[in-house]
Short mmCIF file of C-alpha atoms and ligand atoms in Angstrom, two decimals:
data_model
loop_
_atom_site.label_atom_id
_atom_site.label_comp_id
_atom_site.label_asym_id
_atom_site.label_seq_id
_atom_site.Cartn_x
_atom_site.Cartn_y
_atom_site.Cartn_z
CA MET A 1 112.57 80.80 203.19
CA LYS A 2 108.82 81.96 204.27
CA PHE A 3 108.06 78.35 203.97
CA ARG A 4 110.74 76.88 206.16
CA ILE A 5 109.75 79.38 208.81
CA TYR A 6 106.19 78.58 209.03
CA ILE A 7 106.93 74.84 209.50
CA PHE A 8 109.45 75.71 212.12
CA SER A 9 106.41 77.82 214.26
CA CYS A 10 104.27 74.89 213.58
CA ILE A 11 106.70 72.39 215.21
CA ILE A 12 106.89 75.00 218.09
CA GLY A 13 103.08 75.21 218.34
CA PHE A 14 102.76 71.40 217.89
CA PHE A 15 105.62 70.97 220.49
CA SER A 16 104.54 72.79 223.21
CA SER A 17 101.15 71.26 222.91
CA CYS A 18 102.53 67.88 223.27
CA ILE A 19 104.34 69.21 226.43
CA LEU A 20 100.98 70.10 228.04
CA ILE A 21 99.14 66.93 227.65
CA PRO A 22 100.99 64.81 230.24
CA PHE A 23 100.97 67.56 233.01
CA GLN A 24 97.55 69.18 232.65
CA GLU A 25 95.11 66.08 232.66
CA LYS A 26 92.04 67.95 233.21
CA GLU A 27 92.08 69.87 229.98
CA THR A 28 89.87 68.76 227.53
CA ASN A 29 91.09 68.41 223.72
CA ASP A 30 89.00 71.47 223.02
CA ASP A 31 90.94 73.35 225.23
CA LEU A 32 93.90 72.19 224.11
CA LEU A 33 93.29 72.64 220.73
CA LEU A 34 92.80 76.38 221.27
CA ALA A 35 95.62 76.90 223.36
CA ALA A 36 97.81 75.68 220.31
CA ILE A 37 95.79 78.02 218.15
CA GLY A 38 96.71 80.91 220.55
CA ILE A 39 100.14 80.35 220.53
CA LEU A 40 100.39 80.11 216.55
CA ALA A 41 97.99 83.54 216.17
CA ASN A 42 100.23 85.33 218.88
CA ARG A 43 103.47 84.12 217.62
CA SER A 44 105.55 86.69 215.91
CA ASP A 45 107.25 85.33 212.63
CA TRP A 46 109.72 87.87 212.85
CA VAL A 47 113.57 86.85 213.07
CA TRP A 48 115.68 89.90 213.94
CA ASP A 49 119.19 89.61 211.76
CA LEU A 50 121.17 91.79 214.02
CA PRO A 51 124.73 92.82 213.50
CA PRO A 52 127.44 91.26 215.76
CA GLY A 53 127.27 93.69 218.96
CA PHE A 54 123.98 94.49 218.84
CA PRO A 55 121.58 93.46 221.49
CA VAL A 56 117.91 92.53 220.55
CA PRO A 57 115.81 95.50 220.77
CA ASN A 58 112.52 95.96 223.48
CA VAL A 59 109.37 95.53 221.65
CA PRO A 60 106.11 96.37 223.19
CA SER A 61 104.16 93.25 224.05
CA ASP A 62 101.03 94.48 222.55
CA ASN A 63 102.74 94.86 219.24
CA PRO A 64 104.92 92.57 218.18
CA MET A 65 106.91 92.35 215.35
CA THR A 66 105.69 90.71 212.30
CA LYS A 67 106.74 90.36 208.79
CA ALA A 68 103.29 91.64 207.49
CA LYS A 69 103.32 94.43 209.88
CA VAL A 70 106.85 95.75 208.90
CA GLU A 71 105.69 95.54 205.37
CA LEU A 72 102.49 97.26 205.71
CA GLY A 73 104.68 100.00 207.79
CA ARG A 74 106.81 100.36 205.16
CA HIS A 75 103.94 101.50 202.51
CA LEU A 76 102.23 103.77 204.93
CA PHE A 77 105.78 105.37 205.96
CA ASN A 78 105.68 106.58 202.42
CA GLU A 79 101.89 106.96 201.69
CA LYS A 80 100.88 110.75 201.08
CA LEU A 81 97.34 109.81 202.23
CA LEU A 82 98.59 110.29 205.63
CA SER A 83 98.89 114.11 205.22
CA GLY A 84 96.12 116.75 205.46
CA ASP A 85 96.38 117.96 201.73
CA GLU A 86 97.89 114.55 200.33
CA THR A 87 101.44 116.05 199.75
CA MET A 88 103.68 114.81 202.00
CA SER A 89 104.40 111.16 204.02
CA CYS A 90 107.01 110.49 207.02
CA GLY A 91 109.16 109.67 204.11
CA SER A 92 109.26 113.68 202.95
CA CYS A 93 111.52 114.60 206.15
CA HIS A 94 113.03 110.96 206.48
CA THR A 95 114.97 110.01 203.19
CA GLN A 96 116.62 106.58 203.38
CA SER A 97 119.77 107.71 201.40
CA LEU A 98 120.37 110.40 204.20
CA ALA A 99 119.56 107.60 206.84
CA PHE A 100 116.00 108.62 207.11
CA ALA A 101 117.13 112.50 207.91
CA ASP A 102 116.56 115.15 205.38
CA GLY A 103 119.62 117.40 204.71
CA LYS A 104 117.57 120.53 206.04
CA ASP A 105 118.08 122.67 209.06
CA PHE A 106 114.33 123.33 209.93
CA PRO A 107 112.19 120.98 207.47
CA LYS A 108 108.48 122.16 206.63
CA GLY A 109 105.18 120.65 206.99
CA ILE A 110 102.22 120.68 204.64
CA THR A 111 101.48 124.25 205.85
CA ASN A 112 104.83 125.42 204.78
CA VAL A 113 105.86 126.69 208.35
CA ALA A 114 109.45 125.64 209.70
CA HIS A 115 109.54 122.88 212.46
CA PRO A 116 111.49 124.31 215.14
CA ARG A 117 114.24 121.43 215.16
CA ASN A 118 116.16 119.52 212.58
CA SER A 119 114.76 115.82 211.46
CA GLN A 120 116.50 113.02 212.96
CA HIS A 121 117.80 110.38 211.18
CA LEU A 122 116.18 106.92 212.15
CA SER A 123 119.10 104.36 212.06
CA ASN A 124 118.76 102.00 215.24
CA VAL A 125 115.45 104.11 216.32
CA ALA A 126 114.24 100.65 217.74
CA TYR A 127 117.03 101.16 220.57
CA LEU A 128 115.89 104.54 221.80
CA PRO A 129 114.06 104.77 224.91
CA ARG A 130 112.86 108.16 224.54
CA LEU A 131 112.33 109.92 221.45
CA THR A 132 113.03 113.33 219.43
CA TRP A 133 115.48 115.87 220.53
CA SER A 134 114.41 116.76 223.97
CA ASN A 135 110.68 115.49 225.04
CA PRO A 136 110.90 112.64 227.68
CA ARG A 137 107.35 111.96 227.32
CA MET A 138 108.00 110.56 223.98
CA SER A 139 108.61 106.61 225.31
CA SER A 140 107.70 104.75 222.12
CA LEU A 141 107.48 104.70 218.32
CA GLU A 142 103.58 104.03 218.41
CA LEU A 143 103.11 106.95 220.64
CA GLN A 144 105.72 109.27 218.87
CA ALA A 145 103.75 108.81 215.23
CA ARG A 146 100.70 110.74 216.56
CA ALA A 147 102.61 113.99 216.69
CA PRO A 148 104.04 114.03 212.79
CA MET A 149 100.53 112.99 211.93
CA PHE A 150 98.27 115.14 214.04
CA GLY A 151 100.34 117.64 215.79
CA GLU A 152 99.26 121.23 215.19
CA SER A 153 102.34 123.03 216.68
CA PRO A 154 104.19 122.69 214.41
CA VAL A 155 102.15 121.37 211.69
CA GLU A 156 104.07 118.23 210.09
CA LEU A 157 101.60 115.94 208.29
CA GLY A 158 98.62 118.15 209.44
CA LEU A 159 96.01 115.33 209.61
CA SER A 160 92.88 116.95 211.37
CA SER A 161 90.47 113.66 211.48
CA ASN A 162 90.48 109.89 210.73
CA ALA A 163 89.10 110.58 207.28
CA PHE A 164 92.33 109.20 205.81
CA LEU A 165 91.34 105.83 207.13
CA ASP A 166 88.51 105.66 204.71
CA LYS A 167 90.71 106.56 201.81
CA LEU A 168 93.10 103.47 203.04
CA LYS A 169 90.47 101.01 203.27
CA SER A 170 89.22 102.11 199.50
CA LYS A 171 92.41 100.84 198.06
CA SER A 172 92.78 97.05 197.03
CA LEU A 173 96.50 97.58 198.31
CA TYR A 174 95.74 98.38 201.68
CA GLN A 175 92.58 95.94 202.04
CA THR A 176 95.64 93.15 201.00
CA LEU A 177 98.18 94.79 203.62
CA PHE A 178 95.98 95.35 206.52
CA THR A 179 94.28 91.93 206.17
CA ASN A 180 97.67 90.01 206.25
CA ALA A 181 98.87 92.29 209.08
CA PHE A 182 96.00 92.39 211.58
CA GLY A 183 92.99 89.88 209.85
CA ASN A 184 90.17 91.43 208.22
CA ALA A 185 90.80 94.86 206.68
CA ASP A 186 87.13 96.46 207.55
CA SER A 187 88.08 96.61 211.41
CA ALA A 188 91.81 96.27 211.02
CA VAL A 189 92.19 99.79 209.38
CA THR A 190 92.21 101.93 212.61
CA GLU A 191 94.43 105.11 213.49
CA GLN A 192 96.15 102.68 216.21
CA ASN A 193 97.25 100.06 213.91
CA VAL A 194 98.28 102.75 211.35
CA ARG A 195 100.70 103.84 214.05
CA PHE A 196 101.62 99.99 215.19
CA ALA A 197 102.70 99.47 211.65
CA LEU A 198 104.68 102.60 211.42
CA ALA A 199 106.16 101.47 214.34
CA SER A 200 107.20 98.13 213.50
CA PHE A 201 108.52 99.36 210.26
CA GLN A 202 110.84 101.98 212.06
CA ARG A 203 112.05 99.15 214.40
CA SER A 204 113.16 97.05 211.38
CA LEU A 205 115.47 99.87 210.26
CA ILE A 206 118.78 98.18 212.06
CA SER A 207 122.06 99.72 210.80
CA GLY A 208 125.63 98.11 211.56
CA ASN A 209 127.58 97.54 208.55
CA SER A 210 129.59 100.61 208.32
CA ARG A 211 133.51 99.92 207.84
CA TYR A 212 133.84 100.86 211.48
CA ASP A 213 131.49 97.83 212.40
CA GLN A 214 133.52 95.62 209.96
CA TYR A 215 136.73 96.74 211.77
CA ALA A 216 135.47 96.25 215.32
CA PHE A 217 133.10 93.33 215.05
CA ARG A 218 133.94 91.47 212.13
CA ASN A 219 137.38 91.38 212.48
CA ASN A 220 138.28 93.10 209.31
CA LYS A 221 141.34 95.15 210.25
CA SER A 222 141.79 96.51 207.18
CA ALA A 223 138.52 98.33 207.12
CA LEU A 224 139.78 101.12 208.77
CA ASN A 225 143.14 103.05 207.66
CA SER A 226 145.39 104.35 210.15
CA SER A 227 143.98 108.13 210.16
CA GLU A 228 140.61 106.50 211.24
CA ILE A 229 141.85 104.07 213.79
CA ARG A 230 143.88 107.54 215.33
CA GLY A 231 140.54 108.94 215.36
CA LEU A 232 138.73 106.18 216.93
CA ASN A 233 141.08 106.03 219.68
CA LEU A 234 140.85 109.98 220.23
CA PHE A 235 137.02 109.44 220.04
CA ASN A 236 137.27 107.04 222.79
CA GLY A 237 140.34 108.64 224.92
CA GLU A 238 139.67 111.02 228.19
CA VAL A 239 140.95 113.85 225.96
CA ALA A 240 138.01 114.19 224.06
CA GLU A 241 135.45 112.64 226.18
CA CYS A 242 133.35 111.80 222.95
CA PHE A 243 132.31 108.56 224.13
CA HIS A 244 130.74 109.70 227.55
CA CYS A 245 127.63 110.84 225.61
CA HIS A 246 128.19 108.82 222.30
CA GLY A 247 129.36 105.62 223.28
CA GLY A 248 128.52 101.96 223.23
CA PHE A 249 127.24 100.17 219.89
CA ASN A 250 124.74 102.77 219.14
CA PHE A 251 127.30 106.01 219.62
CA THR A 252 124.81 107.43 222.18
CA ASP A 253 124.18 107.19 225.66
CA THR A 254 120.25 107.16 225.29
CA SER A 255 120.27 103.71 223.98
CA PHE A 256 119.02 100.28 225.33
CA HIS A 257 121.83 98.09 225.75
CA GLY A 258 120.49 94.76 226.60
CA GLY A 259 118.96 93.68 230.07
CA SER A 260 115.89 95.42 231.69
CA ASN A 261 117.18 99.10 232.57
CA GLU A 262 116.37 101.85 230.18
CA GLU A 263 118.44 104.97 230.52
CA PHE A 264 118.13 108.52 228.92
CA PHE A 265 120.30 111.40 229.50
CA TYR A 266 119.74 114.94 228.37
CA HIS A 267 123.07 117.48 228.20
CA SER A 268 123.83 120.82 227.08
CA ASN A 269 127.18 120.44 224.98
CA GLY A 270 127.51 124.08 224.77
CA ILE A 271 126.45 125.06 221.32
CA HIS A 272 125.01 128.41 222.66
CA ASP A 273 125.41 130.81 225.47
CA ASP A 274 122.79 131.83 228.29
CA ALA A 275 121.90 134.96 226.06
CA TYR A 276 120.90 132.98 223.16
CA TYR A 277 118.28 130.61 225.21
CA ALA A 278 117.01 133.64 226.88
CA GLY A 279 116.29 135.38 223.55
CA GLN A 280 114.54 132.05 222.30
CA PRO A 281 110.56 131.25 222.04
CA SER A 282 109.12 128.52 223.90
CA ASN A 283 109.87 125.50 221.72
CA LYS A 284 113.48 126.14 221.07
CA ARG A 285 114.75 125.92 224.49
CA GLY A 286 115.22 122.33 224.51
CA LEU A 287 114.10 120.00 227.59
CA TYR A 288 113.47 123.30 229.55
CA ASP A 289 110.49 123.54 227.34
CA LEU A 290 109.16 120.48 228.76
CA THR A 291 110.24 120.62 232.40
CA GLY A 292 110.36 124.23 233.39
CA ILE A 293 113.39 123.47 235.10
CA ALA A 294 115.74 126.47 234.67
CA SER A 295 118.99 124.16 234.63
CA ASP A 296 117.34 122.18 231.36
CA THR A 297 117.83 124.72 229.24
CA GLY A 298 119.86 124.12 226.31
CA LYS A 299 119.72 120.51 227.18
CA PHE A 300 118.77 117.96 224.44
CA ARG A 301 119.58 113.92 223.77
CA ALA A 302 123.08 113.10 222.46
CA PRO A 303 122.38 111.75 218.84
CA SER A 304 123.30 108.46 217.76
CA LEU A 305 126.30 109.03 215.43
CA ARG A 306 125.71 106.13 213.36
CA ASN A 307 125.75 107.55 209.49
CA ILE A 308 126.71 110.80 210.86
CA GLY A 309 128.31 111.33 207.25
CA VAL A 310 124.92 111.89 205.51
CA THR A 311 122.85 113.46 208.34
CA TYR A 312 124.38 116.95 208.08
CA PRO A 313 123.56 119.67 209.04
CA TYR A 314 124.19 118.83 212.68
CA MET A 315 122.43 119.75 216.16
CA HIS A 316 118.74 120.30 217.15
CA ASP A 317 119.15 123.61 214.97
CA GLY A 318 121.03 122.22 212.06
CA SER A 319 123.65 125.10 213.01
CA PHE A 320 126.69 123.02 211.47
CA MET A 321 126.33 123.19 207.86
CA CYS A 322 128.87 123.01 205.07
CA ASP A 323 130.78 125.95 203.43
CA ASP A 324 131.44 127.52 199.85
CA ALA A 325 133.26 130.42 198.51
CA ASN A 326 130.44 132.59 199.13
CA ASN A 327 128.47 131.34 202.04
CA PRO A 328 130.25 130.26 205.39
CA ASP A 329 127.29 128.41 206.47
CA THR A 330 125.25 126.61 203.49
CA LEU A 331 123.14 123.44 203.41
CA ALA A 332 124.43 122.18 200.10
CA GLY A 333 127.72 124.12 199.11
CA ALA A 334 128.30 124.90 195.36
CA GLY A 335 130.51 122.77 193.61
CA LYS A 336 130.93 120.26 196.62
CA THR A 337 130.00 116.71 197.26
CA LYS A 338 127.89 115.34 200.20
CA THR A 339 131.25 113.96 201.73
CA ASP A 340 133.00 117.50 201.41
CA CYS A 341 129.97 119.10 202.85
CA ALA A 342 129.85 116.33 205.79
CA ARG A 343 133.50 117.05 206.24
CA ASP A 344 132.94 120.70 206.34
CA ALA A 345 130.64 120.34 208.79
CA LEU A 346 132.16 117.50 211.11
CA THR A 347 135.30 119.62 211.09
CA LYS A 348 133.20 122.83 212.74
CA VAL A 349 131.84 120.17 215.27
CA VAL A 350 134.87 118.83 216.73
CA ASP A 351 136.58 122.45 216.18
CA HIS A 352 133.52 123.25 218.82
CA TYR A 353 134.22 120.73 220.99
CA ARG A 354 138.03 121.32 221.38
CA SER A 355 137.38 124.86 222.04
CA GLY A 356 135.07 124.26 224.99
CA GLY A 357 131.87 125.75 223.33
CA GLN A 358 129.93 128.56 224.65
CA ASN A 359 129.68 129.99 227.98
CA HIS A 360 126.37 128.27 228.99
CA SER A 361 125.46 127.49 232.95
CA ALA A 362 123.94 124.47 231.71
CA LYS A 363 126.74 122.89 230.17
CA ASP A 364 128.38 119.59 231.13
CA SER A 365 131.64 121.32 232.09
CA THR A 366 133.62 118.36 233.02
CA LEU A 367 133.08 116.82 229.56
CA ILE A 368 132.49 120.08 227.49
CA ARG A 369 135.60 121.79 228.00
CA ASN A 370 138.53 123.00 225.91
CA PHE A 371 141.40 120.31 225.04
CA THR A 372 144.56 120.14 223.12
CA ILE A 373 144.55 118.26 220.01
CA SER A 374 146.42 119.10 216.79
CA ASP A 375 144.44 120.06 213.44
CA SER A 376 145.55 116.26 211.94
CA GLN A 377 144.28 115.08 214.74
CA ARG A 378 140.78 116.61 214.65
CA ASP A 379 140.84 115.55 210.99
CA ASP A 380 141.43 112.01 211.95
CA MET A 381 138.58 112.36 214.28
CA VAL A 382 136.54 113.50 211.33
CA ASN A 383 137.91 110.71 209.08
CA PHE A 384 136.59 108.43 211.93
CA LEU A 385 133.21 109.90 212.07
CA LEU A 386 132.99 109.50 208.48
CA SER A 387 133.69 105.77 208.88
CA LEU A 388 130.60 105.03 210.36
CA THR A 389 128.57 105.54 207.08
CA ASP A 390 126.63 102.22 206.36
CA GLU A 391 126.10 102.05 202.70
CA GLU A 392 124.15 98.88 202.94
CA PHE A 393 121.61 100.70 205.19
CA LEU A 394 121.34 103.75 202.63
CA THR A 395 120.40 101.38 199.59
CA ASN A 396 118.74 98.53 201.34
CA PRO A 397 115.40 97.71 199.15
CA LYS A 398 114.12 96.27 202.28
CA PHE A 399 113.69 100.06 203.75
CA ALA A 400 112.86 101.38 200.12
CA SER A 401 109.64 103.39 199.51
CA PRO A 402 107.44 100.69 197.32
CA PHE A 403 106.20 103.74 195.22
C1 HEC B 1 107.61 117.73 208.46
C2 HEC B 1 109.01 117.07 208.49
C3 HEC B 1 108.39 115.50 208.98
C4 HEC B 1 107.58 114.86 208.77
C5 HEC B 1 106.46 114.89 207.65
C6 HEC B 1 107.66 113.51 209.44
N1 HEC B 1 108.90 113.89 210.27
FE1 HEC B 1 109.53 112.76 212.32
N2 HEC B 1 110.79 114.02 212.69
C7 HEC B 1 110.99 115.31 212.07
C8 HEC B 1 111.50 116.17 213.35
C9 HEC B 1 111.79 117.77 213.06
C10 HEC B 1 111.90 115.39 214.04
C11 HEC B 1 112.64 116.01 215.38
C12 HEC B 1 111.10 116.12 216.15
C13 HEC B 1 111.62 117.16 217.56
O1 HEC B 1 112.34 116.87 218.12
O2 HEC B 1 110.41 117.26 217.97
C14 HEC B 1 111.37 114.00 213.81
C15 HEC B 1 111.73 113.10 214.81
C16 HEC B 1 111.15 111.69 214.55
C17 HEC B 1 111.30 110.78 215.26
C18 HEC B 1 112.12 110.57 216.54
C19 HEC B 1 113.60 110.09 216.12
C20 HEC B 1 114.71 109.95 217.29
O3 HEC B 1 115.84 109.82 217.27
O4 HEC B 1 114.39 110.40 218.55
C21 HEC B 1 110.94 109.58 215.00
C22 HEC B 1 110.73 108.05 215.19
C23 HEC B 1 109.81 110.53 213.66
N3 HEC B 1 110.33 111.68 213.33
C24 HEC B 1 109.22 109.64 212.97
C25 HEC B 1 108.14 109.89 211.77
C26 HEC B 1 107.42 109.32 211.39
C27 HEC B 1 106.69 108.01 211.84
C28 HEC B 1 106.62 110.38 210.46
C29 HEC B 1 105.23 109.96 209.93
C30 HEC B 1 103.96 109.56 210.49
C31 HEC B 1 107.26 111.43 210.55
N4 HEC B 1 108.54 111.12 211.22
C32 HEC B 1 107.04 112.29 209.75
C33 HEC B 1 110.31 115.67 211.08
C34 HEC B 1 109.36 115.35 210.24
C1 HEC B 2 128.35 116.02 227.57
C2 HEC B 2 127.66 115.05 226.61
C3 HEC B 2 128.61 115.28 225.05
C4 HEC B 2 130.00 114.97 225.09
C5 HEC B 2 131.06 114.58 225.84
C6 HEC B 2 130.02 115.06 223.44
N1 HEC B 2 128.55 115.17 223.01
FE1 HEC B 2 128.41 115.35 220.97
N2 HEC B 2 126.52 115.90 221.62
C7 HEC B 2 125.79 115.74 222.82
C8 HEC B 2 124.62 116.44 222.43
C9 HEC B 2 123.50 116.55 223.69
C10 HEC B 2 124.26 116.85 221.02
C11 HEC B 2 122.86 117.60 220.47
C12 HEC B 2 123.31 118.85 220.95
C13 HEC B 2 122.23 119.89 220.26
O1 HEC B 2 121.40 119.50 219.36
O2 HEC B 2 121.86 120.95 220.62
C14 HEC B 2 125.36 116.22 220.38
C15 HEC B 2 125.71 116.57 219.08
C16 HEC B 2 126.57 116.10 218.24
C17 HEC B 2 126.64 116.03 217.10
C18 HEC B 2 125.56 116.33 216.03
C19 HEC B 2 124.82 115.10 215.82
C20 HEC B 2 123.82 115.53 214.84
O3 HEC B 2 123.15 114.30 214.42
O4 HEC B 2 123.27 116.19 214.94
C21 HEC B 2 128.06 115.27 216.71
C22 HEC B 2 128.63 114.97 215.56
C23 HEC B 2 128.71 115.35 217.91
N3 HEC B 2 127.86 115.46 218.98
C24 HEC B 2 130.19 114.62 218.19
C25 HEC B 2 130.66 114.52 219.28
C26 HEC B 2 132.23 114.35 219.22
C27 HEC B 2 133.21 114.21 218.45
C28 HEC B 2 132.82 114.50 220.66
C29 HEC B 2 133.84 114.45 220.94
C30 HEC B 2 134.81 115.66 220.86
C31 HEC B 2 131.33 114.80 221.39
N4 HEC B 2 130.04 114.93 220.47
C32 HEC B 2 131.31 114.99 222.87
C33 HEC B 2 126.43 115.29 223.51
C34 HEC B 2 127.94 115.39 224.24
#
């Protein structure tokens, strides 16, 4: 396979120099040779294997996708040398079997202090023009990686210098991987290249083979049962209004849909009221923490609902959890399977929306307002949400930790 792609790129390289010859007569042969080499060196050997219905993601021009960079990024994502005390990696809070979420309400970094928000899943993160729950400045994966690596408030991986680069450089594994991805390892092991490779790996995390996808895009009309289809129609209908904020192929309104426009939105879905936010510290009030605009209080990006069946607890503070006999809000209910827990938590989420949520002045009250559906219709909606799990994504060895 690799061999075939290489030949193909050579033909493109050769072919474009053939086209140049007749039209640029003043060029010397040397110039032409250099141009051809440039085309070959800058080419991306990456072939997007996209599910039907998915546009090609935007990739920054200074960090094209290559197979070698994605492979380096997969290693770095799971590399504990990327933390201050060598105990954690990105993968510690982003676990593949949970669609790269972590099943906790508030994860802890190396100093054992809780993060103010819940770990996000990374399915289709390539399409998000703004990252994190509510920070509009987080506009690329290349930039975002700095926060977990070096952030001090909160501390996640707790790196305080670039000393980790020397440790990477001393391993023959990374000498090979960096050389493959960026050329000579001695000069290529830089903090920027670490972030660029992490970004490339994360862009490769495409998820689009749930039963819903098989039903909607792969013409397998038996992939969803009748309850799930009723739930899908409720989700996309004007009674429940879910699709306004969680619409499109990626189930979020903040997603690149193709074309050139990048749109991003923040909403309050009414999970807390004004008094609650007034009592919160300065890192727990959503978009307001970044903008200082009162009407931004409690606003967050609507998450993609892909793989929602494995990413509980839900919301930025994990406030919708599982139940068991002793506890109405627990992370892993005693005697419950993961699907039971997801079902419990999603039932609470849909109940929240149908009741119209809390009395919050920043709420999108035309969309978040009480509506009438029966309990069995609510269960249909939960069944539909559970059909968004893409088992292939959760187990694909291409995305797994190499260690
Ligand atoms: C201590 C746990 C923890 C670690 C370690 C961690 N993350 Fe995260 N990650 C989070 C949390 C919490 C959020 C939500 C951040 C926020 O809203 O401020 C998040 C958000 C993200 C997002 C945004 C996803 C989205 O939907 O917008 C990306 C991308 C990401 N992390 C990548 C990484 C990478 C790359 C690393 C390693 C360099 C890493 N994370 C390490 C907990 C962690
Ligand atoms: C006005 C926009 C809006 C509408 C309409 C809306 N949501 Fe949301 N949804 C959000 C926002 C914003 C969040 C994140 C809120 C937070 O974390 O505080 C969210 C969170 C969620 C989550 C949790 C996701 C996660 O990863 O934690 C689920 C599930 C969900 N919504 C389902 C639905 C369903 C089902 C409907 C329709 C009944 C719906 N939403 C309608 C904006 C909306």
